[in-house]
Amino acid sequence: MAEQLIPHVIESLIGTGPLLIMIFGAMAVLVADVLLPRDRRPLLSVISLVVVALAFWDLHMVGSPGGSGSESYYFGALRANSLVFLAQNVILGGAFFLILIAPRYLDGKRIPLGEFYALLLIAVTAMLALAASTELLTLFLNIELLSITLYVLVGIENRNSHATEAAFKYFLLGSVAAAFLLFGIAFVFGATGQTRYDRIAEVIAAGGIVQPAFLAIGLGLMLVGFGFKLSLAPFHMYAPDVYEGAPTPIAAAVATGSKVAALGALFHLIELASGWSDAPAGLWAALYAITLISMIVGNVGAIIQPNFLRMMAYSSISHSAYAVVPMVVLLRRPDLLIDARDAVGYYMLAYTIMTLLAFGVATILGRQGEGRIASYAGLGRRAPLLAALMALAMLSLLGIPPAVGFFGKLRLFAVAVEGGHYWLAVIGVLSSVASAYYYLRVIVTMYMQEPAEGAEPAIPTLDRVNAVALSVCSACLFVFAIFQGVYLFGS
Amino acid sequence: MEFMLPGNLILAAAIFTIGVLGILLKRNAISIFMCVELMFNAANLAFITFAQSLGRPEGVAVFLFVITVAAAEAAVGLALFIKIFNDKDNIDADEMDMLKN
């Protein structure tokens, strides 16, 4: 053991290079914030961009184990496989986009730049590690690191009492969810005597579970913690308030990166649980019920929202539910592991691109109507590019074919049908048809309604960096769809 | 293997339940946060109990990490509470109702 120790640690340090780059980058931003003169602070966004780009480069230097292979680092604490690799790419890409979009919004709201970028980089580090976590304590620490930095980021806009209220709600509900998660972890540990997923799987396979009821209770309580992070109903209460009150780029991070990371971590856990062949049906039924309720709550809730950000919050509740569908199937059909993994991975990518595009446009429009859908009236005439990009994002979220959203949903529901979960697929398709109402309402408001007399807000200007970032993001909407189309139908 | 339900575990479950009930019934944010701390400590007690009865040291290690995390969380939470108290002279969770549709 001792002679393997040093090589394993070195291998782990190299394999988790992107994490190290991000965490040292966050410290560099904090130091630079102190050293730079006040009028040079905007340089911090450039430093953050360089850090994220370096981490992205290193992620590709390390590469993915390829195919269905997997690699484990730090004695089983972190795992690298195709899903983790994809999730980490999506998280870093999203962070790069947000840092490009954010500066003017931050200026307008007088948010301190040093703290913002340093905390954002730490949160991104936690997301990267969370997506790879395959050990119970590592999972808990990463979820808490992510949550605590996000609590601060949500409330970072000091003079805005709405932001403080959002942070307050996020904090209280988040810490309750963390306590449930921790209590669940204690019971999983108590049932198996192990904290590493691979060892737990061995114990389960060998029939060595000390007390099966504890394992079921533990996994059930852990679902509460994940339900909060993914804002699945009935743990979604905070989502609309946080999306509305938080700075819009942070709401985007809560909606995308944080969810992608939690989806990755939940997938590892479900993969582990699917190996437990005589698991009580209650566990599967609980996940099934949560998924169904979230689809319905998300779509019904979104219909009545007059505020765009609140509408996006409910829409993201239903999109999380779609992404969990393959995991419900996986619990019953462990043989569909590869299909489920690919479907969840692709949906992470698709969901992040279209949600970031929508939030990107909302960030630029931010200072006008503060997100009321009515304030987007006449946008098609006043700001054609922004309106067109927003319309693209809405159509893709709705699942109109040539964009990524369609292929993402297609693959998710294909897994559900293949695994014999017809009702999940039917309800999923029906609820995404119902979502047409509120997505199309945004487009109708932008193109067919005119703002009230005298209430016409100023035309939002678009600088070159933002225009390029948004255009690249919308191009991704089609590029990845074409790849997927060729992959699915080409062979 | 025969597994006895130790008294510690029942105590942990009872403390956790008290925490959950407190969150549902209390209105003051400090009280709610104290109930969250109760839940964390119930989980710690369960970890120690399992570590003892299974003879695995990981449970004790987890407990040390959890104390640290709870302290970090309390620091952020109390800062938020002070900010809110300065703004509105109370920290009732029920009066947080500015964000609504």
Coordinates of C-alpha atoms in Angstrom, one line a residue:
Chain A
M1 CA 0.0 0.0 0.0
A2 CA 2.7 2.5 1.0
E3 CA 4.6 2.2 -2.3
Q4 CA 1.4 2.9 -4.2
L5 CA 0.5 5.9 -2.1
I6 CA 2.8 8.5 -3.7
P7 CA 2.2 7.6 -7.4
H8 CA -1.6 7.6 -6.7
V9 CA -1.5 11.0 -5.1
I10 CA 0.6 12.4 -8.0
E11 CA -1.7 10.8 -10.5
S12 CA -4.7 12.3 -8.7
L13 CA -3.1 15.8 -8.6
I14 CA -2.5 15.7 -12.3
G15 CA -6.0 14.3 -13.0
T16 CA -7.7 17.0 -11.0
G17 CA -5.5 19.8 -12.5
P18 CA -8.5 21.9 -13.5
L19 CA -9.7 22.0 -9.9
L20 CA -6.3 23.2 -8.7
I21 CA -6.1 25.8 -11.4
M22 CA -9.5 27.2 -10.4
I23 CA -8.9 27.3 -6.7
F24 CA -5.5 29.0 -7.1
G25 CA -7.1 31.3 -9.7
A26 CA -9.7 32.3 -7.1
M27 CA -7.0 33.2 -4.7
A28 CA -5.1 35.1 -7.4
V29 CA -8.2 37.2 -8.0
L30 CA -8.6 38.0 -4.3
V31 CA -4.9 39.1 -4.1
A32 CA -5.2 41.1 -7.4
D33 CA -8.3 42.8 -6.0
V34 CA -6.2 44.2 -3.2
L35 CA -3.1 45.1 -5.3
L36 CA -4.8 46.7 -8.3
P37 CA -5.6 50.4 -8.1
R38 CA -9.3 51.2 -8.0
D39 CA -9.7 52.2 -11.6
R40 CA -8.0 49.1 -12.8
R41 CA -10.5 46.7 -11.1
P42 CA -12.2 45.8 -14.4
L43 CA -9.0 43.8 -15.2
L44 CA -10.3 41.2 -12.7
S45 CA -12.8 39.9 -15.2
V46 CA -9.9 39.4 -17.6
I47 CA -7.9 37.5 -15.0
S48 CA -11.0 35.3 -14.2
L49 CA -11.5 34.6 -17.9
V50 CA -7.8 33.5 -18.2
V51 CA -8.2 31.2 -15.2
V52 CA -11.3 29.6 -16.6
A53 CA -9.7 29.2 -20.0
L54 CA -6.6 27.6 -18.4
A55 CA -8.8 25.2 -16.5
F56 CA -10.6 24.4 -19.7
W57 CA -7.3 23.8 -21.5
D58 CA -6.0 21.5 -18.7
L59 CA -9.3 19.6 -18.6
H60 CA -8.7 18.7 -22.3
M61 CA -5.0 18.0 -21.6
V62 CA -6.0 15.4 -19.0
G63 CA -8.8 14.2 -21.2
S64 CA -11.6 11.8 -20.5
P65 CA -11.0 8.0 -20.0
G66 CA -13.1 7.5 -23.1
G67 CA -16.0 5.3 -23.9
S68 CA -17.4 3.7 -20.8
G69 CA -14.1 3.6 -19.0
S70 CA -13.6 5.4 -15.6
E71 CA -10.7 6.6 -13.5
S72 CA -10.8 7.2 -9.8
Y73 CA -8.8 9.9 -7.9
Y74 CA -7.9 10.4 -4.3
F75 CA -8.7 6.9 -3.2
G76 CA -12.2 6.8 -4.8
A77 CA -13.2 10.3 -3.7
L78 CA -13.5 11.7 -7.2
R79 CA -14.3 9.9 -10.5
A80 CA -13.5 10.7 -14.0
N81 CA -15.7 9.3 -16.8
S82 CA -17.4 10.5 -19.9
L83 CA -20.4 12.0 -18.0
V84 CA -18.1 13.9 -15.5
F85 CA -15.9 15.1 -18.4
L86 CA -19.0 16.4 -20.3
A87 CA -20.4 18.1 -17.1
Q88 CA -17.1 19.8 -16.3
N89 CA -16.9 21.1 -19.9
V90 CA -20.4 22.5 -19.6
I91 CA -19.7 24.1 -16.3
L92 CA -16.5 25.8 -17.4
G93 CA -18.0 26.9 -20.7
G94 CA -21.0 28.3 -18.8
A95 CA -18.7 30.1 -16.4
F96 CA -16.7 31.6 -19.3
F97 CA -19.9 32.9 -20.9
L98 CA -21.2 34.4 -17.6
I99 CA -17.9 36.2 -16.9
L100 CA -18.1 37.7 -20.4
I101 CA -21.7 38.9 -20.0
A102 CA -21.5 40.1 -16.4
P103 CA -19.2 43.2 -16.2
R104 CA -21.7 45.8 -17.3
Y105 CA -24.5 44.4 -15.1
L106 CA -22.1 44.5 -12.1
D107 CA -21.2 48.1 -12.9
G108 CA -24.8 49.1 -13.1
K109 CA -25.6 47.4 -9.7
R110 CA -22.3 48.6 -8.0
I111 CA -21.4 45.0 -7.0
P112 CA -17.8 44.7 -5.7
L113 CA -15.9 43.0 -8.5
G114 CA -13.1 41.3 -6.5
E115 CA -15.4 39.4 -4.1
F116 CA -17.8 38.6 -7.0
Y117 CA -15.2 37.0 -9.3
A118 CA -13.3 35.2 -6.4
L119 CA -16.5 33.7 -5.0
L120 CA -17.7 32.8 -8.5
L121 CA -14.5 30.9 -9.2
I122 CA -14.7 29.1 -5.9
A123 CA -18.3 28.2 -6.7
V124 CA -17.2 26.9 -10.1
T125 CA -14.5 24.8 -8.4
A126 CA -17.1 23.3 -6.1
M127 CA -19.3 22.5 -9.1
L128 CA -16.5 20.8 -11.0
A129 CA -15.7 18.6 -7.9
L130 CA -19.3 18.0 -7.1
A131 CA -20.0 16.5 -10.5
A132 CA -17.1 14.1 -9.9
S133 CA -17.9 13.2 -6.3
T134 CA -18.1 9.5 -5.6
E135 CA -17.6 9.5 -1.8
L136 CA -20.1 10.5 0.8
L137 CA -18.0 13.0 2.7
T138 CA -16.6 14.5 -0.5
L139 CA -20.1 14.9 -1.8
F140 CA -21.2 16.7 1.4
L141 CA -18.2 19.0 1.5
N142 CA -18.6 20.0 -2.2
I143 CA -22.3 20.6 -1.9
E144 CA -21.7 22.8 1.2
L145 CA -18.8 24.7 -0.5
L146 CA -21.1 25.4 -3.5
S147 CA -24.1 26.3 -1.3
I148 CA -22.2 28.7 1.0
T149 CA -20.5 30.6 -1.8
L150 CA -23.8 30.8 -3.6
Y151 CA -25.6 32.2 -0.5
V152 CA -23.1 35.0 -0.4
L153 CA -23.2 35.6 -4.2
V154 CA -27.1 35.7 -4.2
G155 CA -27.0 38.4 -1.5
I156 CA -23.9 40.3 -2.8
E157 CA -25.9 43.2 -4.0
N158 CA -25.7 44.9 -0.6
R159 CA -28.2 47.8 -1.1
N160 CA -31.0 45.8 -2.6
S161 CA -33.3 44.4 0.1
H162 CA -34.8 42.0 -2.5
A163 CA -31.4 40.4 -3.0
T164 CA -31.0 40.1 0.8
E165 CA -34.4 38.5 1.1
A166 CA -33.5 36.0 -1.7
A167 CA -30.2 35.1 0.1
F168 CA -32.1 34.7 3.4
K169 CA -34.6 32.2 1.9
Y170 CA -31.9 30.4 -0.1
F171 CA -29.7 30.2 3.1
L172 CA -32.4 28.8 5.4
L173 CA -33.9 26.3 3.0
G174 CA -30.4 25.3 1.8
S175 CA -29.1 24.6 5.3
V176 CA -32.2 22.5 6.1
A177 CA -31.7 20.5 2.9
A178 CA -28.0 20.1 3.8
A179 CA -29.0 18.7 7.2
F180 CA -31.3 16.2 5.6
L181 CA -28.5 15.2 3.2
L182 CA -26.1 14.7 6.1
F183 CA -28.5 12.7 8.1
G184 CA -29.1 10.5 5.0
I185 CA -25.3 10.1 4.6
A186 CA -25.0 9.0 8.2
F187 CA -27.6 6.2 7.6
V188 CA -26.0 5.0 4.3
F189 CA -22.7 4.9 6.2
G190 CA -24.4 3.0 9.1
A191 CA -25.9 0.5 6.7
T192 CA -22.7 -0.4 4.9
G193 CA -19.8 0.8 7.0
Q194 CA -18.3 2.5 4.0
T195 CA -18.2 6.0 2.5
R196 CA -16.7 5.2 -0.9
Y197 CA -19.2 4.4 -3.6
D198 CA -17.1 1.6 -5.0
R199 CA -16.8 -0.1 -1.6
I200 CA -20.5 0.4 -0.9
A201 CA -21.2 -1.3 -4.2
E202 CA -19.0 -4.2 -3.2
V203 CA -20.8 -4.5 0.2
I204 CA -24.2 -4.4 -1.6
A205 CA -23.1 -7.0 -4.2
A206 CA -21.8 -9.3 -1.5
G207 CA -25.1 -9.0 0.5
G208 CA -23.2 -7.5 3.4
I209 CA -25.7 -4.7 4.2
V210 CA -25.9 -4.5 8.0
Q211 CA -29.5 -3.1 8.1
P212 CA -31.3 -2.7 4.7
A213 CA -33.9 -0.3 6.2
F214 CA -31.1 2.1 7.1
L215 CA -29.8 2.1 3.5
A216 CA -33.3 2.9 2.2
I217 CA -33.9 5.6 4.7
G218 CA -30.5 7.1 4.1
L219 CA -30.9 7.2 0.3
G220 CA -34.3 8.7 0.7
L221 CA -33.1 11.5 2.9
M222 CA -30.2 12.2 0.5
L223 CA -32.8 12.6 -2.2
V224 CA -34.2 15.6 -0.2
G225 CA -30.8 17.3 -0.4
F226 CA -30.5 16.7 -4.1
G227 CA -34.1 17.7 -4.7
F228 CA -33.2 21.1 -3.2
K229 CA -30.1 21.6 -5.3
L230 CA -32.0 20.6 -8.4
S231 CA -35.1 22.6 -7.3
L232 CA -37.4 19.6 -7.8
A233 CA -40.9 19.9 -6.3
P234 CA -41.7 19.8 -3.4
F235 CA -38.3 21.3 -2.5
H236 CA -38.5 24.1 -5.1
M237 CA -40.0 26.9 -3.0
Y238 CA -36.8 29.0 -3.0
A239 CA -36.2 28.9 -6.7
P240 CA -38.5 31.7 -8.0
D241 CA -37.5 34.1 -5.2
V242 CA -33.8 33.4 -5.7
Y243 CA -33.9 33.8 -9.5
E244 CA -35.8 37.1 -9.1
G245 CA -33.8 38.6 -6.2
A246 CA -30.2 37.5 -7.1
P247 CA -28.0 39.3 -9.6
T248 CA -29.1 37.8 -12.9
P249 CA -25.7 36.3 -13.8
I250 CA -25.8 34.5 -10.4
A251 CA -29.3 33.3 -11.0
A252 CA -28.0 31.9 -14.3
A253 CA -25.2 30.1 -12.4
V254 CA -27.8 28.7 -9.9
A255 CA -29.9 27.5 -12.8
T256 CA -27.2 25.9 -14.9
G257 CA -23.8 25.1 -13.4
S258 CA -25.1 24.2 -9.9
K259 CA -27.8 22.0 -11.4
V260 CA -25.4 20.3 -13.9
A261 CA -23.1 19.5 -11.0
A262 CA -25.9 18.2 -8.8
L263 CA -27.2 16.1 -11.7
G264 CA -23.7 14.5 -12.2
A265 CA -23.5 13.7 -8.4
L266 CA -27.0 12.3 -8.3
F267 CA -26.3 10.2 -11.3
H268 CA -23.3 8.5 -9.5
L269 CA -25.6 7.9 -6.5
I270 CA -28.4 6.4 -8.6
E271 CA -25.9 4.3 -10.5
L272 CA -24.8 2.9 -7.1
A273 CA -28.4 2.4 -5.9
S274 CA -29.3 0.6 -9.2
G275 CA -26.9 -2.1 -8.2
W276 CA -29.0 -2.9 -5.1
S277 CA -31.2 -5.5 -6.7
D278 CA -33.6 -6.1 -3.7
A279 CA -34.1 -2.4 -2.9
P280 CA -37.5 -1.5 -1.5
A281 CA -39.8 -0.2 -4.2
G282 CA -40.4 2.9 -2.1
L283 CA -37.2 4.5 -3.3
W284 CA -38.1 4.1 -6.9
A285 CA -41.6 5.3 -6.2
A286 CA -40.3 8.4 -4.4
L287 CA -38.1 9.4 -7.3
Y288 CA -40.9 8.7 -9.7
A289 CA -43.3 10.8 -7.7
I290 CA -40.9 13.7 -7.4
T291 CA -40.3 13.7 -11.1
L292 CA -43.9 13.7 -12.0
I293 CA -44.8 16.4 -9.5
S294 CA -42.0 18.6 -10.6
M295 CA -43.0 18.4 -14.3
I296 CA -46.6 19.5 -13.3
V297 CA -45.6 22.1 -10.7
G298 CA -43.0 23.6 -13.0
N299 CA -45.3 24.0 -16.0
V300 CA -48.4 25.1 -14.1
G301 CA -46.4 27.5 -12.0
A302 CA -44.7 29.1 -15.0
I303 CA -48.0 29.9 -16.7
I304 CA -49.1 32.5 -14.2
Q305 CA -45.8 34.3 -13.7
P306 CA -45.7 38.0 -14.9
N307 CA -41.9 38.1 -14.3
F308 CA -39.5 36.6 -16.7
L309 CA -37.0 35.4 -14.1
R310 CA -39.7 33.7 -12.0
M311 CA -41.0 32.1 -15.1
M312 CA -37.5 30.8 -15.9
A313 CA -37.4 29.4 -12.4
Y314 CA -40.5 27.3 -12.9
S315 CA -39.3 26.3 -16.3
S316 CA -36.1 25.1 -14.8
I317 CA -38.0 23.0 -12.3
S318 CA -39.7 21.1 -15.1
H319 CA -36.4 20.8 -17.0
S320 CA -34.7 19.3 -14.0
A321 CA -37.5 16.8 -13.8
Y322 CA -37.0 15.9 -17.4
A323 CA -33.3 15.3 -16.7
V324 CA -34.1 13.0 -13.8
V325 CA -36.3 10.8 -16.0
P326 CA -33.5 8.5 -17.1
M327 CA -32.4 8.1 -13.5
V328 CA -35.9 6.8 -12.5
V329 CA -35.6 4.3 -15.4
L330 CA -32.1 3.4 -14.3
L331 CA -33.2 2.4 -10.8
R332 CA -35.4 -0.3 -12.4
R333 CA -33.3 -1.2 -15.4
P334 CA -29.6 -1.2 -14.5
D335 CA -28.8 -2.6 -17.9
L336 CA -29.7 0.8 -19.5
L337 CA -26.8 2.5 -17.7
I338 CA -24.9 3.7 -20.9
D339 CA -28.1 5.0 -22.6
A340 CA -29.2 6.8 -19.4
R341 CA -25.7 8.3 -18.9
D342 CA -25.5 9.6 -22.5
A343 CA -29.0 11.0 -22.4
V344 CA -28.4 12.9 -19.1
G345 CA -25.1 14.1 -20.4
Y346 CA -26.5 15.5 -23.6
Y347 CA -29.4 17.1 -21.8
M348 CA -27.0 18.9 -19.4
L349 CA -25.3 20.4 -22.4
A350 CA -28.5 21.3 -24.2
Y351 CA -30.2 22.7 -21.1
T352 CA -27.2 24.8 -20.2
I353 CA -26.8 26.4 -23.7
M354 CA -30.4 27.4 -24.0
T355 CA -30.8 28.6 -20.4
L356 CA -27.6 30.6 -20.5
L357 CA -28.8 32.3 -23.8
A358 CA -32.1 33.3 -22.2
F359 CA -30.4 34.5 -19.0
G360 CA -27.7 36.3 -21.1
V361 CA -30.3 38.4 -22.9
A362 CA -32.1 39.0 -19.6
T363 CA -28.8 40.2 -18.0
I364 CA -28.3 42.8 -20.7
L365 CA -32.0 43.9 -20.5
G366 CA -31.7 43.7 -16.7
R367 CA -31.6 47.4 -15.7
Q368 CA -34.8 48.3 -17.6
G369 CA -38.0 46.5 -16.4
E370 CA -36.2 44.3 -13.9
G371 CA -37.5 41.2 -15.6
R372 CA -41.2 41.9 -16.1
I373 CA -42.3 40.1 -19.3
A374 CA -44.5 43.2 -20.1
S375 CA -41.3 45.3 -20.2
Y376 CA -40.1 43.3 -23.2
A377 CA -43.0 44.6 -25.3
G378 CA -41.8 46.1 -28.6
L379 CA -38.3 44.6 -28.2
G380 CA -38.5 43.0 -31.7
R381 CA -38.6 46.5 -33.2
R382 CA -36.2 48.3 -30.8
A383 CA -33.5 45.6 -30.4
P384 CA -33.9 43.1 -33.2
L385 CA -30.8 41.1 -32.3
L386 CA -31.6 40.6 -28.6
A387 CA -35.2 39.8 -29.4
A388 CA -34.2 37.2 -32.0
L389 CA -31.7 35.5 -29.6
M390 CA -34.3 35.5 -26.8
A391 CA -36.8 34.0 -29.3
L392 CA -34.3 31.3 -30.3
A393 CA -33.7 30.4 -26.6
M394 CA -37.5 30.2 -26.0
L395 CA -38.1 28.0 -29.0
S396 CA -35.2 25.7 -28.0
L397 CA -36.5 25.4 -24.4
L398 CA -39.9 24.5 -25.9
G399 CA -38.3 21.8 -28.0
I400 CA -38.7 22.9 -31.6
P401 CA -36.7 20.5 -33.8
P402 CA -33.7 22.1 -35.3
A403 CA -32.3 23.3 -31.9
V404 CA -30.6 21.3 -29.1
G405 CA -33.7 21.3 -26.8
F406 CA -35.5 18.9 -29.1
F407 CA -32.7 16.3 -29.3
G408 CA -32.2 16.5 -25.5
K409 CA -35.8 15.7 -24.8
L410 CA -35.9 13.1 -27.6
R411 CA -33.1 11.1 -26.0
L412 CA -34.5 11.4 -22.4
F413 CA -37.9 10.2 -23.4
A414 CA -36.4 7.5 -25.7
V415 CA -34.7 6.1 -22.6
A416 CA -38.0 6.2 -20.7
V417 CA -39.8 4.3 -23.5
E418 CA -37.0 1.8 -23.8
G419 CA -37.1 1.1 -20.1
G420 CA -40.8 0.6 -20.1
H421 CA -41.7 3.8 -18.3
Y422 CA -44.3 4.9 -20.8
W423 CA -46.2 7.2 -18.4
L424 CA -43.2 9.3 -17.6
A425 CA -42.6 9.8 -21.3
V426 CA -46.3 10.6 -22.0
I427 CA -46.5 13.1 -19.1
G428 CA -43.2 14.6 -20.1
V429 CA -44.2 15.2 -23.7
L430 CA -47.6 16.5 -22.7
S431 CA -46.1 18.9 -20.1
S432 CA -43.6 20.2 -22.7
V433 CA -46.5 20.8 -25.0
A434 CA -48.2 22.8 -22.3
S435 CA -45.0 24.8 -21.8
A436 CA -45.6 26.3 -25.3
Y437 CA -48.0 28.7 -23.7
Y438 CA -45.5 30.6 -21.6
Y439 CA -42.5 30.3 -23.9
L440 CA -44.5 31.6 -26.8
R441 CA -46.0 34.4 -24.7
V442 CA -42.5 35.9 -24.4
I443 CA -42.1 35.9 -28.1
V444 CA -45.6 37.3 -28.7
T445 CA -44.9 40.1 -26.2
M446 CA -41.6 41.0 -27.9
Y447 CA -42.9 41.0 -31.5
M448 CA -46.6 41.8 -31.4
Q449 CA -47.2 44.1 -28.5
E450 CA -46.1 47.7 -28.1
P451 CA -45.1 49.3 -24.8
A452 CA -47.7 51.7 -23.3
E453 CA -47.5 55.4 -24.3
G454 CA -44.7 57.2 -22.7
A455 CA -43.5 54.1 -20.8
E456 CA -41.1 53.1 -23.5
P457 CA -37.8 52.1 -21.8
A458 CA -34.4 53.1 -23.2
I459 CA -33.1 50.9 -26.0
P460 CA -30.5 48.5 -24.4
T461 CA -27.2 48.8 -26.1
L462 CA -25.1 45.8 -26.9
D463 CA -21.3 46.1 -26.8
R464 CA -19.1 43.9 -29.0
V465 CA -18.0 41.4 -26.4
N466 CA -21.6 40.7 -25.4
A467 CA -22.8 40.4 -29.0
V468 CA -20.0 37.9 -29.7
A469 CA -20.7 35.9 -26.6
L470 CA -24.4 35.7 -27.2
S471 CA -23.9 34.8 -30.9
V472 CA -21.5 32.0 -30.1
C473 CA -23.9 30.7 -27.5
S474 CA -26.8 30.7 -30.0
A475 CA -24.6 29.1 -32.7
C476 CA -23.9 26.3 -30.1
L477 CA -27.7 25.8 -30.0
F478 CA -27.5 24.5 -33.6
V479 CA -23.9 23.1 -33.8
F480 CA -24.5 20.6 -31.1
A481 CA -28.0 19.8 -32.5
I482 CA -26.4 19.0 -35.9
F483 CA -23.8 16.7 -34.2
Q484 CA -26.5 15.0 -32.4
G485 CA -28.7 14.7 -35.5
V486 CA -25.9 13.2 -37.5
Y487 CA -25.1 10.8 -34.6
L488 CA -28.7 9.6 -34.2
F489 CA -29.9 9.4 -37.7
G490 CA -26.7 9.4 -39.8
S491 CA -25.5 5.8 -39.2
Chain B
M1 CA -25.0 -10.1 11.3
E2 CA -27.2 -9.2 14.2
F3 CA -27.6 -5.5 14.6
M4 CA -28.9 -3.9 17.8
L5 CA -30.5 -0.5 17.6
P6 CA -28.5 1.5 20.1
G7 CA -30.0 4.1 22.4
N8 CA -27.8 6.7 20.8
L9 CA -29.4 6.2 17.5
I10 CA -32.9 6.7 18.9
L11 CA -31.6 9.8 20.6
A12 CA -30.2 11.1 17.3
A13 CA -33.5 10.4 15.5
A14 CA -35.4 12.3 18.3
I15 CA -33.1 15.3 18.1
F16 CA -33.4 15.4 14.3
T17 CA -37.2 15.3 14.6
I18 CA -37.2 18.1 17.2
G19 CA -35.1 20.1 14.7
V20 CA -37.6 19.5 11.9
L21 CA -40.6 20.3 14.0
G22 CA -38.8 23.5 15.2
I23 CA -38.2 24.6 11.6
L24 CA -41.9 24.1 10.8
L25 CA -43.2 25.9 13.9
K26 CA -40.7 28.7 14.7
R27 CA -40.9 32.1 13.0
N28 CA -37.7 33.7 14.3
A29 CA -34.8 33.1 11.9
I30 CA -32.3 32.6 14.7
S31 CA -34.5 29.9 16.2
I32 CA -34.9 28.2 12.8
F33 CA -31.1 28.3 12.4
M34 CA -30.7 26.8 15.8
C35 CA -33.0 23.9 14.8
V36 CA -30.8 23.4 11.7
E37 CA -27.8 23.1 14.0
L38 CA -29.7 20.6 16.1
M39 CA -30.3 18.5 12.9
F40 CA -26.6 18.7 12.0
N41 CA -25.6 17.5 15.5
A42 CA -28.2 14.7 15.4
A43 CA -26.4 13.6 12.2
N44 CA -23.0 13.9 14.0
L45 CA -24.3 11.7 16.8
A46 CA -25.5 9.1 14.3
F47 CA -22.1 9.1 12.7
I48 CA -20.3 8.6 16.0
T49 CA -22.7 5.8 16.9
F50 CA -22.2 4.0 13.7
A51 CA -18.5 4.5 13.8
Q52 CA -18.5 2.9 17.3
S53 CA -20.8 0.0 16.5
L54 CA -19.2 -0.9 13.2
G55 CA -15.7 -0.3 14.3
R56 CA -15.1 2.1 11.3
P57 CA -13.1 5.3 11.9
E58 CA -14.6 7.2 9.0
G59 CA -17.6 8.3 11.0
V60 CA -15.4 10.2 13.5
A61 CA -13.6 11.9 10.6
V62 CA -16.9 13.0 9.0
F63 CA -17.9 14.5 12.4
L64 CA -14.8 16.7 12.5
F65 CA -15.5 18.0 9.0
V66 CA -19.1 18.6 9.7
I67 CA -18.3 20.9 12.7
T68 CA -16.1 23.0 10.5
V69 CA -18.7 23.2 7.7
A70 CA -21.4 24.2 10.2
A71 CA -19.2 27.0 11.6
A72 CA -18.6 28.4 8.1
E73 CA -22.4 28.2 7.4
A74 CA -23.2 29.9 10.7
A75 CA -20.7 32.8 9.8
V76 CA -22.5 33.5 6.5
G77 CA -26.0 33.0 8.1
L78 CA -25.4 35.3 11.0
A79 CA -24.0 38.0 8.8
L80 CA -27.2 37.8 6.7
F81 CA -29.3 38.0 9.8
I82 CA -27.5 41.1 11.0
K83 CA -28.0 42.8 7.7
I84 CA -31.7 42.0 7.7
F85 CA -32.1 43.1 11.4
N86 CA -30.5 46.4 10.5
D87 CA -32.9 46.9 7.6
K88 CA -36.2 45.9 9.3
D89 CA -35.6 45.7 13.1
N90 CA -36.7 42.0 13.2
I91 CA -35.8 38.7 11.6
D92 CA -39.2 37.0 11.4
A93 CA -39.2 34.5 8.5
D94 CA -42.9 35.3 8.0
E95 CA -42.2 39.0 7.2
M96 CA -40.0 38.1 4.3
D97 CA -42.6 38.6 1.6
M98 CA -41.4 41.2 -0.8
L99 CA -40.6 38.7 -3.5
K100 CA -44.0 37.4 -4.8
N101 CA -45.6 37.1 -8.2

